[in-house]
Backbone as numpy.savetxt, mean C-alpha at the origin, in Angstrom:
# Nx Ny Nz CAx CAy CAz Cx Cy Cz
12.95 45.45 13.25 14.20 45.93 12.71 15.30 44.86 12.86
15.34 44.24 14.05 16.34 43.22 14.32 16.20 42.04 13.35
14.94 41.65 13.07 14.70 40.54 12.14 15.15 40.87 10.73
14.98 42.11 10.32 15.43 42.53 8.98 16.94 42.43 8.85
17.64 42.81 9.91 19.10 42.75 9.89 19.57 41.30 9.77
18.93 40.42 10.53 19.29 38.99 10.47 19.00 38.43 9.08
17.86 38.81 8.51 17.46 38.32 7.19 18.45 38.79 6.12
18.82 40.06 6.15 19.75 40.61 5.16 21.13 39.99 5.30
21.57 39.80 6.55 22.90 39.20 6.74 22.92 37.74 6.28
21.82 37.02 6.48 21.79 35.64 6.02 21.77 35.57 4.49
21.12 36.55 3.83 21.15 36.61 2.37 22.55 36.86 1.85
23.28 37.73 2.53 24.65 38.04 2.12 25.52 36.80 2.25
25.35 36.05 3.34 26.16 34.83 3.56 25.85 33.79 2.48
24.57 33.60 2.19 24.17 32.61 1.19 24.68 33.00 -0.19
24.54 34.27 -0.55 25.00 34.70 -1.88 26.52 34.61 -2.00
27.25 34.87 -0.91 28.71 34.77 -0.97 29.15 33.32 -1.11
28.41 32.40 -0.52 28.72 30.98 -0.68 28.54 30.55 -2.13
27.49 31.06 -2.78 27.24 30.71 -4.17 28.30 31.27 -5.09
28.86 32.47 -4.76 29.87 33.08 -5.61 31.17 32.29 -5.58
31.48 31.67 -4.43 32.70 30.90 -4.30 32.62 29.56 -5.04
31.43 29.14 -5.42 31.25 27.86 -6.08 31.62 27.99 -7.55
32.41 27.05 -8.05 32.79 27.08 -9.46 31.63 26.61 -10.32
31.74 26.84 -11.62 30.70 26.42 -12.55 30.54 24.90 -12.55
31.66 24.18 -12.46 31.61 22.71 -12.42 30.89 22.22 -11.18
31.15 22.87 -10.04 30.48 22.47 -8.80 28.97 22.71 -8.89
28.59 23.83 -9.52 27.16 24.10 -9.70 26.50 23.06 -10.58
27.17 22.69 -11.70 26.62 21.68 -12.60 26.48 20.34 -11.90
27.49 19.98 -11.10 27.42 18.72 -10.37 26.27 18.73 -9.37
26.09 19.87 -8.70 25.00 20.00 -7.74 23.64 19.85 -8.44
23.47 20.51 -9.59 22.20 20.41 -10.32 21.99 19.03 -10.91
23.07 18.33 -11.29 22.90 16.99 -11.85 22.40 16.01 -10.79
22.73 16.29 -9.52 22.27 15.42 -8.43 20.87 15.78 -7.95
20.41 16.98 -8.28 19.05 17.37 -7.90 18.05 16.57 -8.72
16.99 16.11 -8.06 16.01 15.27 -8.74 14.61 15.67 -8.35
13.69 15.37 -9.25 12.28 15.59 -8.94 11.79 14.44 -8.07
10.61 14.63 -7.47 10.02 13.57 -6.66 9.82 12.30 -7.49
9.36 12.48 -8.74 9.09 11.31 -9.58 10.37 10.56 -9.91
11.48 11.29 -10.12 12.76 10.64 -10.41 13.22 9.81 -9.21
13.03 10.34 -8.02 13.40 9.60 -6.80 12.56 8.34 -6.68
11.25 8.46 -6.93 10.35 7.31 -6.83 10.72 6.27 -7.88
10.99 6.70 -9.11 11.35 5.77 -10.19 12.65 5.03 -9.89
13.64 5.75 -9.37 14.95 5.17 -9.10 14.92 4.18 -7.95
13.99 4.37 -7.01 13.97 3.54 -5.79 13.46 2.13 -6.04
12.61 1.96 -7.06 12.02 0.64 -7.29 10.85 0.34 -6.38
10.22 1.37 -5.82 9.08 1.16 -4.93 7.93 0.49 -5.68
7.17 -0.31 -4.96 6.04 -1.02 -5.57 4.77 -0.17 -5.51
4.80 0.96 -4.81 3.62 1.79 -4.66 3.45 2.71 -5.86
2.22 2.91 -6.26 1.90 3.74 -7.41 1.88 5.21 -6.97
2.73 6.00 -7.58 2.83 7.41 -7.18 1.61 8.21 -7.60
0.87 7.73 -8.59 -0.34 8.44 -9.00 -1.46 8.22 -8.00
-1.51 7.03 -7.39 -2.57 6.71 -6.43 -2.32 7.35 -5.07
-1.10 7.21 -4.58 -0.76 7.73 -3.25 0.67 8.26 -3.28
0.85 9.52 -3.71 2.20 10.05 -3.86 2.99 10.12 -2.55
2.32 10.40 -1.44 3.04 10.49 -0.15 3.59 9.13 0.27
2.76 8.06 0.15 3.20 6.73 0.50 4.34 6.28 -0.41
4.23 6.55 -1.71 5.28 6.17 -2.66 6.58 6.89 -2.33
6.51 8.17 -1.97 7.71 8.94 -1.65 8.35 8.44 -0.36
7.52 8.15 0.66 8.08 7.62 1.92 8.79 6.30 1.69
8.16 5.39 0.92 8.77 4.10 0.65 10.03 4.27 -0.19
10.00 5.19 -1.16 11.17 5.44 -2.00 12.34 5.93 -1.16
12.09 6.87 -0.25 13.16 7.39 0.60 13.72 6.29 1.50
12.84 5.45 2.04 13.29 4.34 2.90 14.15 3.38 2.10
13.70 3.04 0.89 14.45 2.11 0.05 15.83 2.67 -0.31
15.89 3.94 -0.64 17.16 4.53 -1.04 18.12 4.68 0.13
17.60 4.93 1.32 18.46 5.09 2.49 18.94 3.75 3.04
18.06 2.72 2.98 18.39 1.44 3.60 18.84 0.38 2.61
18.77 0.68 1.32 19.14 -0.32 0.33 18.01 -1.27 0.03
16.81 -0.97 0.47 15.65 -1.81 0.22 14.47 -1.24 0.94
13.35 -1.93 0.93 12.16 -1.48 1.61 12.27 -1.71 3.10
11.16 -1.67 3.77 11.16 -1.88 5.22 11.66 -3.27 5.58
11.47 -4.24 4.66 11.84 -5.62 4.94 12.99 -6.08 4.07
13.86 -5.16 3.66 15.01 -5.53 2.85 14.75 -5.34 1.37
15.72 -5.73 0.55 15.60 -5.50 -0.88 14.44 -6.25 -1.50
14.18 -7.45 -1.04 13.10 -8.24 -1.62 11.72 -7.77 -1.22
11.62 -6.97 -0.17 10.31 -6.54 0.30 9.56 -7.69 0.96
8.27 -7.61 0.93 7.42 -8.59 1.58 6.72 -9.40 0.52
6.81 -10.72 0.59 6.12 -11.57 -0.37 5.19 -12.50 0.38
4.19 -12.99 -0.32 3.23 -13.90 0.32 3.89 -15.21 0.73
4.97 -15.59 0.03 5.64 -16.84 0.36 6.25 -16.82 1.76
6.74 -15.64 2.17 7.40 -15.58 3.47 6.41 -15.43 4.63
5.16 -15.09 4.33 4.20 -14.86 5.39 3.77 -16.16 6.04
3.73 -16.17 7.31 3.25 -17.34 8.03 4.28 -18.44 8.17
5.44 -18.32 7.54 6.46 -19.35 7.64 7.28 -19.13 8.90
7.58 -20.21 9.54 8.45 -20.13 10.70 9.76 -20.76 10.31
10.85 -20.04 10.46 12.15 -20.57 10.07 13.05 -20.63 11.28
14.01 -21.55 11.22 14.98 -21.68 12.30 16.22 -20.85 12.02
16.34 -20.34 10.80 17.52 -19.56 10.47 17.40 -18.15 11.05
18.48 -17.43 10.99 18.49 -16.06 11.49 18.19 -15.09 10.36
17.21 -15.39 9.53 16.85 -14.54 8.39 16.05 -13.35 8.91
16.58 -12.15 8.72 15.91 -10.96 9.25 14.75 -10.53 8.37
14.62 -11.09 7.16 13.56 -10.68 6.26 12.25 -11.40 6.52
12.23 -12.49 7.28 10.99 -13.22 7.48 10.16 -12.54 8.56
8.87 -12.55 8.36 7.95 -11.86 9.25 6.82 -12.81 9.60
6.48 -12.92 10.86 5.32 -13.69 11.26 4.11 -12.77 11.22
3.06 -13.23 10.55 1.88 -12.39 10.40 1.12 -12.28 11.71
0.65 -11.09 12.06 -0.17 -10.95 13.26 -1.62 -11.38 13.01
-1.94 -11.71 11.75 -3.29 -12.18 11.41 -3.19 -13.59 10.86
-4.32 -14.28 10.80 -4.34 -15.65 10.31 -3.94 -15.70 8.84
-2.90 -16.45 8.52 -2.36 -16.50 7.17 -3.35 -17.13 6.19
-4.17 -18.07 6.65 -5.12 -18.72 5.76 -6.30 -17.79 5.44
-6.73 -17.01 6.42 -7.76 -16.00 6.15 -7.23 -14.97 5.16
-5.98 -14.58 5.35 -5.38 -13.58 4.46 -5.32 -14.10 3.02
-4.74 -15.30 2.85 -4.62 -15.87 1.50 -6.00 -16.18 0.92
-6.91 -16.66 1.78 -8.26 -16.96 1.31 -8.98 -15.72 0.81
-8.79 -14.60 1.50 -9.41 -13.35 1.08 -8.82 -12.88 -0.25
-7.50 -12.95 -0.39 -6.87 -12.52 -1.64 -7.32 -13.38 -2.81
-7.41 -14.69 -2.60 -7.82 -15.58 -3.69 -9.30 -15.40 -4.02
-10.13 -15.21 -3.00 -11.57 -15.03 -3.24 -11.84 -13.74 -4.00
-11.08 -12.71 -3.70 -11.30 -11.40 -4.33 -10.36 -11.14 -5.51
-9.73 -12.18 -6.02 -8.74 -11.99 -7.09 -9.34 -11.43 -8.37
-10.65 -11.53 -8.56 -11.28 -10.99 -9.76 -11.45 -9.47 -9.69
-11.29 -8.90 -8.50 -11.45 -7.45 -8.33 -10.09 -6.77 -8.30
-9.98 -5.54 -8.82 -8.70 -4.82 -8.74 -8.44 -4.39 -7.29
-7.21 -4.59 -6.83 -6.84 -4.20 -5.47 -6.40 -2.75 -5.43
-6.86 -2.04 -4.42 -6.40 -0.68 -4.18 -5.22 -0.72 -3.23
-5.34 -1.51 -2.15 -4.22 -1.70 -1.24 -4.43 -2.97 -0.44
-3.32 -3.56 -0.02 -3.35 -4.77 0.80 -2.25 -4.66 1.83
-2.61 -4.72 3.10 -1.66 -4.58 4.20 -1.67 -5.85 5.04
-0.72 -6.77 4.84 -0.73 -8.02 5.58 -0.43 -7.85 7.07
0.26 -6.79 7.42 0.57 -6.57 8.83 -0.67 -6.06 9.56
-1.37 -5.12 8.96 -2.60 -4.59 9.56 -3.82 -5.45 9.28
-3.72 -6.36 8.30 -4.83 -7.25 7.98 -5.95 -6.57 7.22
-5.63 -5.60 6.37 -6.68 -4.91 5.61 -6.46 -5.10 4.12
-7.56 -5.35 3.42 -7.56 -5.44 1.96 -8.63 -4.50 1.47
-8.25 -3.55 0.63 -9.19 -2.60 0.07 -9.19 -2.77 -1.44
-10.35 -3.08 -2.01 -10.41 -3.22 -3.47 -10.78 -1.89 -4.09
-10.54 -1.80 -5.38 -10.97 -0.64 -6.14 -12.38 -0.94 -6.66
-13.00 0.03 -7.32 -14.34 -0.18 -7.86 -14.30 -1.26 -8.93
-15.32 -2.12 -8.92 -15.41 -3.22 -9.88 -16.81 -3.23 -10.47
-16.88 -3.32 -11.81 -18.16 -3.44 -12.51 -18.19 -4.76 -13.23
-19.31 -5.46 -13.12 -19.51 -6.70 -13.85 -19.72 -6.36 -15.32
-19.20 -7.19 -16.20 -19.33 -6.89 -17.63 -20.79 -6.90 -18.09
-21.67 -7.59 -17.36 -23.10 -7.61 -17.71 -23.79 -6.31 -17.34
-23.30 -5.62 -16.32 -23.95 -4.40 -15.86 -22.89 -3.33 -15.57
-22.56 -2.53 -16.57 -21.53 -1.50 -16.42 -22.03 -0.28 -15.65
-23.33 -0.19 -15.39 -23.88 0.99 -14.70 -23.98 0.76 -13.20
-23.35 -0.29 -12.72 -23.32 -0.55 -11.28 -21.90 -0.99 -10.94
-21.40 -0.49 -9.83 -20.06 -0.86 -9.41 -20.02 -1.03 -7.90
-19.10 -1.86 -7.43 -18.95 -2.13 -6.00 -17.47 -2.20 -5.64
-17.19 -1.95 -4.39 -15.85 -2.16 -3.85 -15.98 -2.73 -2.45
-14.93 -3.40 -1.99 -14.96 -4.10 -0.71 -13.81 -3.67 0.18
-14.08 -3.65 1.47 -13.05 -3.50 2.49 -13.08 -4.76 3.34
-11.95 -5.44 3.43 -11.85 -6.67 4.22 -10.90 -6.41 5.38
-11.34 -6.75 6.58 -10.53 -6.57 7.79 -10.34 -7.92 8.46
-9.09 -8.31 8.65 -8.75 -9.57 9.29 -8.00 -9.24 10.58
-8.44 -9.83 11.68 -7.77 -9.58 12.97 -7.61 -10.90 13.69
-6.54 -11.05 14.42 -6.33 -12.26 15.21 -5.73 -13.39 14.41
-5.17 -14.35 15.13 -4.47 -15.47 14.49 -5.35 -16.69 14.29
-6.55 -16.71 14.87 -7.41 -17.89 14.76 -8.27 -17.83 13.50
-8.55 -18.99 12.97 -9.38 -19.11 11.77 -10.85 -19.17 12.19
-11.39 -18.01 12.56 -12.79 -17.93 13.00 -13.49 -16.77 12.32
-14.82 -16.82 12.35 -15.61 -15.75 11.73 -15.44 -14.43 12.48
-15.13 -14.49 13.77 -14.96 -13.26 14.55 -13.75 -12.46 14.09
-12.81 -13.11 13.43 -11.59 -12.43 12.98 -11.68 -11.93 11.55
-12.90 -11.94 10.98 -13.08 -11.52 9.59 -14.29 -10.61 9.47
-14.11 -9.47 8.82 -15.23 -8.55 8.58 -15.11 -7.98 7.17
-16.22 -8.06 6.44 -16.28 -7.53 5.08 -17.32 -6.42 5.04
-16.94 -5.28 4.47 -17.86 -4.17 4.26 -17.86 -3.85 2.78
-19.05 -3.77 2.18 -19.13 -3.48 0.75 -19.82 -2.15 0.50
-19.45 -1.53 -0.59 -20.03 -0.26 -1.01 -20.40 -0.40 -2.48
-21.61 -0.01 -2.83 -22.05 -0.10 -4.21 -22.63 1.23 -4.68
-22.50 1.48 -5.97 -23.03 2.70 -6.58 -23.69 2.36 -7.91
-24.64 3.23 -8.29 -25.34 3.10 -9.56 -25.10 4.37 -10.36
-24.97 4.22 -11.68 -24.75 5.39 -12.54 -26.11 5.92 -12.99
-26.49 7.07 -12.43 -27.77 7.69 -12.76 -27.56 9.16 -13.06
-28.18 9.65 -14.11 -28.11 11.08 -14.47 -26.67 11.57 -14.55
-25.81 10.77 -15.16 -24.40 11.10 -15.41 -23.54 11.20 -14.16
-23.99 10.67 -13.01 -23.16 10.63 -11.80 -23.34 9.28 -11.10
-22.36 8.91 -10.30 -22.44 7.70 -9.50 -23.16 8.02 -8.19
-24.21 7.24 -7.90 -25.03 7.45 -6.71 -24.91 6.22 -5.81
-24.69 6.45 -4.51 -24.57 5.34 -3.56 -25.86 4.56 -3.46
-25.72 3.24 -3.34 -26.86 2.33 -3.18 -26.82 1.72 -1.78
-27.98 1.34 -1.29 -28.03 0.58 -0.04 -27.51 -0.82 -0.31
-26.71 -1.33 0.60 -26.11 -2.66 0.44 -26.77 -3.61 1.42
-27.18 -4.75 0.92 -27.77 -5.79 1.76 -26.66 -6.42 2.60
-26.80 -6.40 3.92 -25.76 -6.94 4.80 -25.57 -8.45 4.60
-26.59 -9.12 4.04 -26.45 -10.56 3.75 -25.37 -10.80 2.71
-25.18 -9.83 1.79 -24.13 -9.98 0.78 -22.75 -9.97 1.43
-22.57 -9.13 2.44 -21.30 -9.11 3.17 -21.06 -10.44 3.87
-22.12 -11.01 4.44 -22.01 -12.31 5.12 -21.66 -13.40 4.13
-22.23 -13.34 2.93 -21.93 -14.35 1.89 -20.46 -14.27 1.48
-19.94 -13.07 1.35 -18.53 -12.92 0.98 -17.64 -13.42 2.11
-18.00 -13.10 3.35 -17.24 -13.60 4.51 -17.22 -15.13 4.51
-18.38 -15.75 4.24 -18.45 -17.23 4.21 -17.59 -17.80 3.09
-17.58 -17.13 1.93 -16.76 -17.60 0.80 -15.27 -17.53 1.17
-14.86 -16.44 1.83 -13.46 -16.29 2.26 -13.12 -17.35 3.30
-14.02 -17.55 4.24 -13.80 -18.54 5.30 -13.66 -19.95 4.73
-14.54 -20.30 3.77 -14.47 -21.63 3.14 -13.15 -21.80 2.39
-12.72 -20.76 1.68 -11.46 -20.83 0.95 -10.29 -20.97 1.92
-10.35 -20.25 3.04 -9.29 -20.32 4.04 -9.20 -21.73 4.64
-10.35 -22.36 4.88 -10.36 -23.73 5.43 -9.77 -24.71 4.43
-10.09 -24.52 3.14 -9.52 -25.41 2.11 -8.01 -25.23 2.04
-7.55 -24.00 2.12 -6.10 -23.75 2.09 -5.40 -24.39 3.28
-6.04 -24.35 4.44 -5.46 -24.96 5.64 -5.39 -26.48 5.48
-6.44 -27.08 4.91 -6.43 -28.52 4.68 -5.34 -28.91 3.68
-5.17 -28.11 2.64 -4.16 -28.42 1.62 -2.75 -28.30 2.19
-2.54 -27.42 3.16 -1.20 -27.22 3.70 -0.79 -28.30 4.69
-1.77 -29.04 5.24 -1.40 -30.06 6.24 -1.21 -31.41 5.64
């Protein structure tokens, strides 16, 4: 009974507040109301709202509240990663993972569509990729980079492949040697990038 009284009294208070509002105030209030997609569009977030709506909304809210993303208006670019500056630039970030492994992995996998890339966490997740010669087989990769040293221990590649059979995609067994070959290709690219930078 007590809860009903509180509920009814709160309804009366809310409805009386609405009655005191003029028509112009109501229109102004509704003009400022926005859908989630409008907020995401206005923020300039780089995240795709169709792929991950929660991540896009979080980044959009952060950008709108702070005037930019987590790292300022420019966000995070590959140019700023791994650079050490003497200035007091708050937008520069030192990578917790080896910058050459990171760039080497991105360049090695550039032929595949990216699902997500996190330079701070050191993870690269590709989307499904089919070779034009064989459209009934597709693969995707997860790359994990840890540590600042350019070593094989700081790099791990996991691949997933599927075959199109009986109108559905069926998981295939993946040869672990293929993962090792991709790791070696990334490592070789990372070493070349390090040589070019010195």
